[in-house]
Amino acid sequence: MSEQPLNPSPAGTPDDAAAGAAPAAPGPSAPGPTGSTAADALPLPAGPAADATSDALFHEDDALSDEDAAARRAASFERARRLRQEPRFPGGPAADPAGSHHERRIRSFQPRRSRVTTGQQESLERLWPQWGLDIDGKRVLDLAELFGGLPVVLEIGFGMGEATAQMAADDPGTGILAVDVHTPGQGNLLGLAEKAGSTNVRVANGDAVILLREMLAPESLDGLRVYFPDPWPKARHHKRRLIQPDFLDLVAPVLRPGAIVHCATDWEPYAEQMLEVLTAHPRFENTTADGGYAPRPAFRPLTRFEGQGLDKGHVVHDLLFARV
């Protein structure tokens, strides 16, 4: 069997280091730590025995790597779990207010954790204890106490809150319970409301379905506003759209008779679905004489999102249905 000398590199090869092998002995021109040379080192035999030893080292290292990878994954999952349960800001909105107490189901929204500005953070930390609430499903809200006896409309999805703040300022006699999961928007709306001197806005953080199902008393709302919800344009995602028969079944009991459901969208297929679903529901009646879309009411301001759609040539449809 032939023999091969050691690699004369003083630091060993990268493969040696990766496999946990000792560095190769120094070459003739580079004495080792004790003054020995390559002539003092015994050559390593090549062949099946050497290959088996090398394979064993590599397999042992692979096993250790798998264990390390599993530990890293477990630590990552634990960090993600803590993030879902802990608020981003002390005293602010919770990351997952309802937690795992509620069932897993298809949702119409995806929480986004985009950058929060200094001003939005300051508003959240200072105003959330006064004007914010988490949708935890653990209590029924006393809207009369929360809004000082004002009639209350529920707005689901307010984006950055510009339109909501303007409607609150234009109609201080109506309370607006504004629901969203977008943290920058929550902070922005709180700041805008304070700047305008509006005290008739409350910001709710979490899933509107849990709010409707478990936290609102029967016939406690005077209206519902859903402006430019996610259209989920792909056919396989249509089940995620908010305006569905099951959703209206949740909405109807918490609305007073005569309360208005006001929807708006610039996505034509979604507008058609909204019209079809609302028209078919026995608890709602179209307020337009021809049974179609309604003109934009003066109280609904032109939103930034709506303006972007109009710039692209989109047609905006409003729907106004009364609870019967």
PDB file of C-alpha atoms in Angstrom, residues 75-191:
ATOM      1  CA  ALA A  75     -34.760  29.216  19.941  1.00  0.00           C
ATOM      2  CA  SER A  76     -36.112  31.008  16.864  1.00  0.00           C
ATOM      3  CA  PHE A  77     -39.618  29.632  17.428  1.00  0.00           C
ATOM      4  CA  GLU A  78     -39.485  30.707  21.065  1.00  0.00           C
ATOM      5  CA  ARG A  79     -38.437  34.235  20.103  1.00  0.00           C
ATOM      6  CA  ALA A  80     -41.290  34.384  17.560  1.00  0.00           C
ATOM      7  CA  ARG A  81     -43.748  33.163  20.199  1.00  0.00           C
ATOM      8  CA  ARG A  82     -42.657  35.866  22.631  1.00  0.00           C
ATOM      9  CA  LEU A  83     -42.935  38.511  19.917  1.00  0.00           C
ATOM     10  CA  ARG A  84     -46.500  37.429  19.172  1.00  0.00           C
ATOM     11  CA  GLN A  85     -47.430  37.802  22.832  1.00  0.00           C
ATOM     12  CA  GLU A  86     -45.522  40.917  23.835  1.00  0.00           C
ATOM     13  CA  PRO A  87     -46.394  44.480  22.812  1.00  0.00           C
ATOM     14  CA  ARG A  88     -43.885  46.313  20.684  1.00  0.00           C
ATOM     15  CA  PHE A  89     -44.184  49.330  22.949  1.00  0.00           C
ATOM     16  CA  PRO A  90     -44.701  49.394  26.721  1.00  0.00           C
ATOM     17  CA  GLY A  91     -48.392  49.911  27.423  1.00  0.00           C
ATOM     18  CA  GLY A  92     -49.187  49.842  23.697  1.00  0.00           C
ATOM     19  CA  PRO A  93     -51.115  47.449  21.439  1.00  0.00           C
ATOM     20  CA  ALA A  94     -50.438  43.752  21.970  1.00  0.00           C
ATOM     21  CA  ALA A  95     -48.827  41.766  19.176  1.00  0.00           C
ATOM     22  CA  ASP A  96     -51.460  39.014  19.384  1.00  0.00           C
ATOM     23  CA  PRO A  97     -54.207  40.150  21.770  1.00  0.00           C
ATOM     24  CA  ALA A  98     -56.494  37.128  21.375  1.00  0.00           C
ATOM     25  CA  GLY A  99     -53.581  34.683  21.497  1.00  0.00           C
ATOM     26  CA  SER A 100     -54.139  31.003  20.881  1.00  0.00           C
ATOM     27  CA  HIS A 101     -57.398  31.059  22.854  1.00  0.00           C
ATOM     28  CA  HIS A 102     -59.312  31.412  19.604  1.00  0.00           C
ATOM     29  CA  GLU A 103     -59.599  28.923  16.795  1.00  0.00           C
ATOM     30  CA  ARG A 104     -57.396  28.850  13.730  1.00  0.00           C
ATOM     31  CA  ARG A 105     -59.394  29.966  10.686  1.00  0.00           C
ATOM     32  CA  ILE A 106     -59.106  31.818   7.414  1.00  0.00           C
ATOM     33  CA  ARG A 107     -58.534  35.516   8.016  1.00  0.00           C
ATOM     34  CA  SER A 108     -59.085  38.481   5.749  1.00  0.00           C
ATOM     35  CA  PHE A 109     -55.963  40.337   6.878  1.00  0.00           C
ATOM     36  CA  GLN A 110     -52.242  39.856   7.305  1.00  0.00           C
ATOM     37  CA  PRO A 111     -50.533  41.759  10.136  1.00  0.00           C
ATOM     38  CA  ARG A 112     -47.718  43.960   8.841  1.00  0.00           C
ATOM     39  CA  ARG A 113     -44.826  45.074  11.008  1.00  0.00           C
ATOM     40  CA  SER A 114     -43.465  47.963   9.022  1.00  0.00           C
ATOM     41  CA  ARG A 115     -41.334  50.726  10.488  1.00  0.00           C
ATOM     42  CA  VAL A 116     -42.863  52.893  13.186  1.00  0.00           C
ATOM     43  CA  THR A 117     -41.743  56.508  13.188  1.00  0.00           C
ATOM     44  CA  THR A 118     -40.679  58.322  16.327  1.00  0.00           C
ATOM     45  CA  GLY A 119     -43.883  60.358  16.311  1.00  0.00           C
ATOM     46  CA  GLN A 120     -46.084  57.280  15.907  1.00  0.00           C
ATOM     47  CA  GLN A 121     -44.241  55.498  18.707  1.00  0.00           C
ATOM     48  CA  GLU A 122     -44.644  58.493  20.987  1.00  0.00           C
ATOM     49  CA  SER A 123     -48.379  58.623  20.248  1.00  0.00           C
ATOM     50  CA  LEU A 124     -48.774  54.909  20.942  1.00  0.00           C
ATOM     51  CA  GLU A 125     -46.910  55.039  24.222  1.00  0.00           C
ATOM     52  CA  ARG A 126     -48.708  58.157  25.450  1.00  0.00           C
ATOM     53  CA  LEU A 127     -52.250  57.841  24.045  1.00  0.00           C
ATOM     54  CA  TRP A 128     -52.873  54.092  23.836  1.00  0.00           C
ATOM     55  CA  PRO A 129     -53.748  53.702  27.544  1.00  0.00           C
ATOM     56  CA  GLN A 130     -56.427  56.377  27.090  1.00  0.00           C
ATOM     57  CA  TRP A 131     -57.788  55.780  23.565  1.00  0.00           C
ATOM     58  CA  GLY A 132     -56.642  52.278  22.614  1.00  0.00           C
ATOM     59  CA  LEU A 133     -57.885  48.785  23.363  1.00  0.00           C
ATOM     60  CA  ASP A 134     -56.884  45.235  22.464  1.00  0.00           C
ATOM     61  CA  ILE A 135     -59.396  42.826  20.946  1.00  0.00           C
ATOM     62  CA  ASP A 136     -58.825  39.939  23.323  1.00  0.00           C
ATOM     63  CA  GLY A 137     -62.299  38.375  23.293  1.00  0.00           C
ATOM     64  CA  LYS A 138     -62.430  38.371  27.084  1.00  0.00           C
ATOM     65  CA  ARG A 139     -65.061  41.053  27.758  1.00  0.00           C
ATOM     66  CA  VAL A 140     -68.062  42.855  26.291  1.00  0.00           C
ATOM     67  CA  LEU A 141     -67.342  46.510  25.648  1.00  0.00           C
ATOM     68  CA  ASP A 142     -69.521  49.160  27.246  1.00  0.00           C
ATOM     69  CA  LEU A 143     -69.663  51.546  24.286  1.00  0.00           C
ATOM     70  CA  ALA A 144     -71.766  54.087  26.184  1.00  0.00           C
ATOM     71  CA  GLU A 145     -69.024  54.391  28.787  1.00  0.00           C
ATOM     72  CA  LEU A 146     -66.235  54.236  26.223  1.00  0.00           C
ATOM     73  CA  PHE A 147     -67.677  57.068  24.114  1.00  0.00           C
ATOM     74  CA  GLY A 148     -69.586  59.081  26.686  1.00  0.00           C
ATOM     75  CA  GLY A 149     -73.013  58.149  25.346  1.00  0.00           C
ATOM     76  CA  LEU A 150     -72.335  59.012  21.683  1.00  0.00           C
ATOM     77  CA  PRO A 151     -73.776  56.865  18.896  1.00  0.00           C
ATOM     78  CA  VAL A 152     -70.952  54.622  17.656  1.00  0.00           C
ATOM     79  CA  VAL A 153     -69.969  53.407  14.200  1.00  0.00           C
ATOM     80  CA  LEU A 154     -67.427  50.660  13.666  1.00  0.00           C
ATOM     81  CA  GLU A 155     -64.757  51.172  11.010  1.00  0.00           C
ATOM     82  CA  ILE A 156     -62.800  48.091   9.953  1.00  0.00           C
ATOM     83  CA  GLY A 157     -59.426  48.800   8.359  1.00  0.00           C
ATOM     84  CA  PHE A 158     -58.362  52.441   8.440  1.00  0.00           C
ATOM     85  CA  GLY A 159     -54.872  52.317   6.948  1.00  0.00           C
ATOM     86  CA  MET A 160     -52.890  55.317   8.146  1.00  0.00           C
ATOM     87  CA  GLY A 161     -56.007  56.917   9.621  1.00  0.00           C
ATOM     88  CA  GLU A 162     -56.183  60.169   7.645  1.00  0.00           C
ATOM     89  CA  ALA A 163     -59.790  59.663   6.498  1.00  0.00           C
ATOM     90  CA  THR A 164     -60.873  58.389   9.916  1.00  0.00           C
ATOM     91  CA  ALA A 165     -59.390  61.401  11.675  1.00  0.00           C
ATOM     92  CA  GLN A 166     -61.107  63.763   9.241  1.00  0.00           C
ATOM     93  CA  MET A 167     -64.502  62.089   9.693  1.00  0.00           C
ATOM     94  CA  ALA A 168     -64.098  62.250  13.471  1.00  0.00           C
ATOM     95  CA  ALA A 169     -63.256  65.936  13.312  1.00  0.00           C
ATOM     96  CA  ASP A 170     -66.141  66.695  10.920  1.00  0.00           C
ATOM     97  CA  ASP A 171     -68.696  64.829  13.071  1.00  0.00           C
ATOM     98  CA  PRO A 172     -67.763  65.109  16.764  1.00  0.00           C
ATOM     99  CA  GLY A 173     -71.228  63.865  17.718  1.00  0.00           C
ATOM    100  CA  THR A 174     -70.469  60.359  16.441  1.00  0.00           C
ATOM    101  CA  GLY A 175     -68.007  57.992  18.059  1.00  0.00           C
ATOM    102  CA  ILE A 176     -65.736  55.960  15.787  1.00  0.00           C
ATOM    103  CA  LEU A 177     -64.429  52.594  16.925  1.00  0.00           C
ATOM    104  CA  ALA A 178     -61.610  52.085  14.415  1.00  0.00           C
ATOM    105  CA  VAL A 179     -60.130  48.589  14.059  1.00  0.00           C
ATOM    106  CA  ASP A 180     -56.835  47.674  12.404  1.00  0.00           C
ATOM    107  CA  VAL A 181     -53.716  45.595  13.008  1.00  0.00           C
ATOM    108  CA  HIS A 182     -51.227  47.967  11.344  1.00  0.00           C
ATOM    109  CA  THR A 183     -49.140  49.430  14.162  1.00  0.00           C
ATOM    110  CA  PRO A 184     -47.856  52.525  12.301  1.00  0.00           C
ATOM    111  CA  GLY A 185     -51.418  53.368  11.282  1.00  0.00           C
ATOM    112  CA  GLN A 186     -52.637  52.987  14.848  1.00  0.00           C
ATOM    113  CA  GLY A 187     -50.018  55.420  16.090  1.00  0.00           C
ATOM    114  CA  ASN A 188     -50.676  57.811  13.217  1.00  0.00           C
ATOM    115  CA  LEU A 189     -54.438  57.913  13.840  1.00  0.00           C
ATOM    116  CA  LEU A 190     -53.950  58.568  17.541  1.00  0.00           C
ATOM    117  CA  GLY A 191     -51.610  61.448  16.753  1.00  0.00           C
TER     118      GLY A 191
END
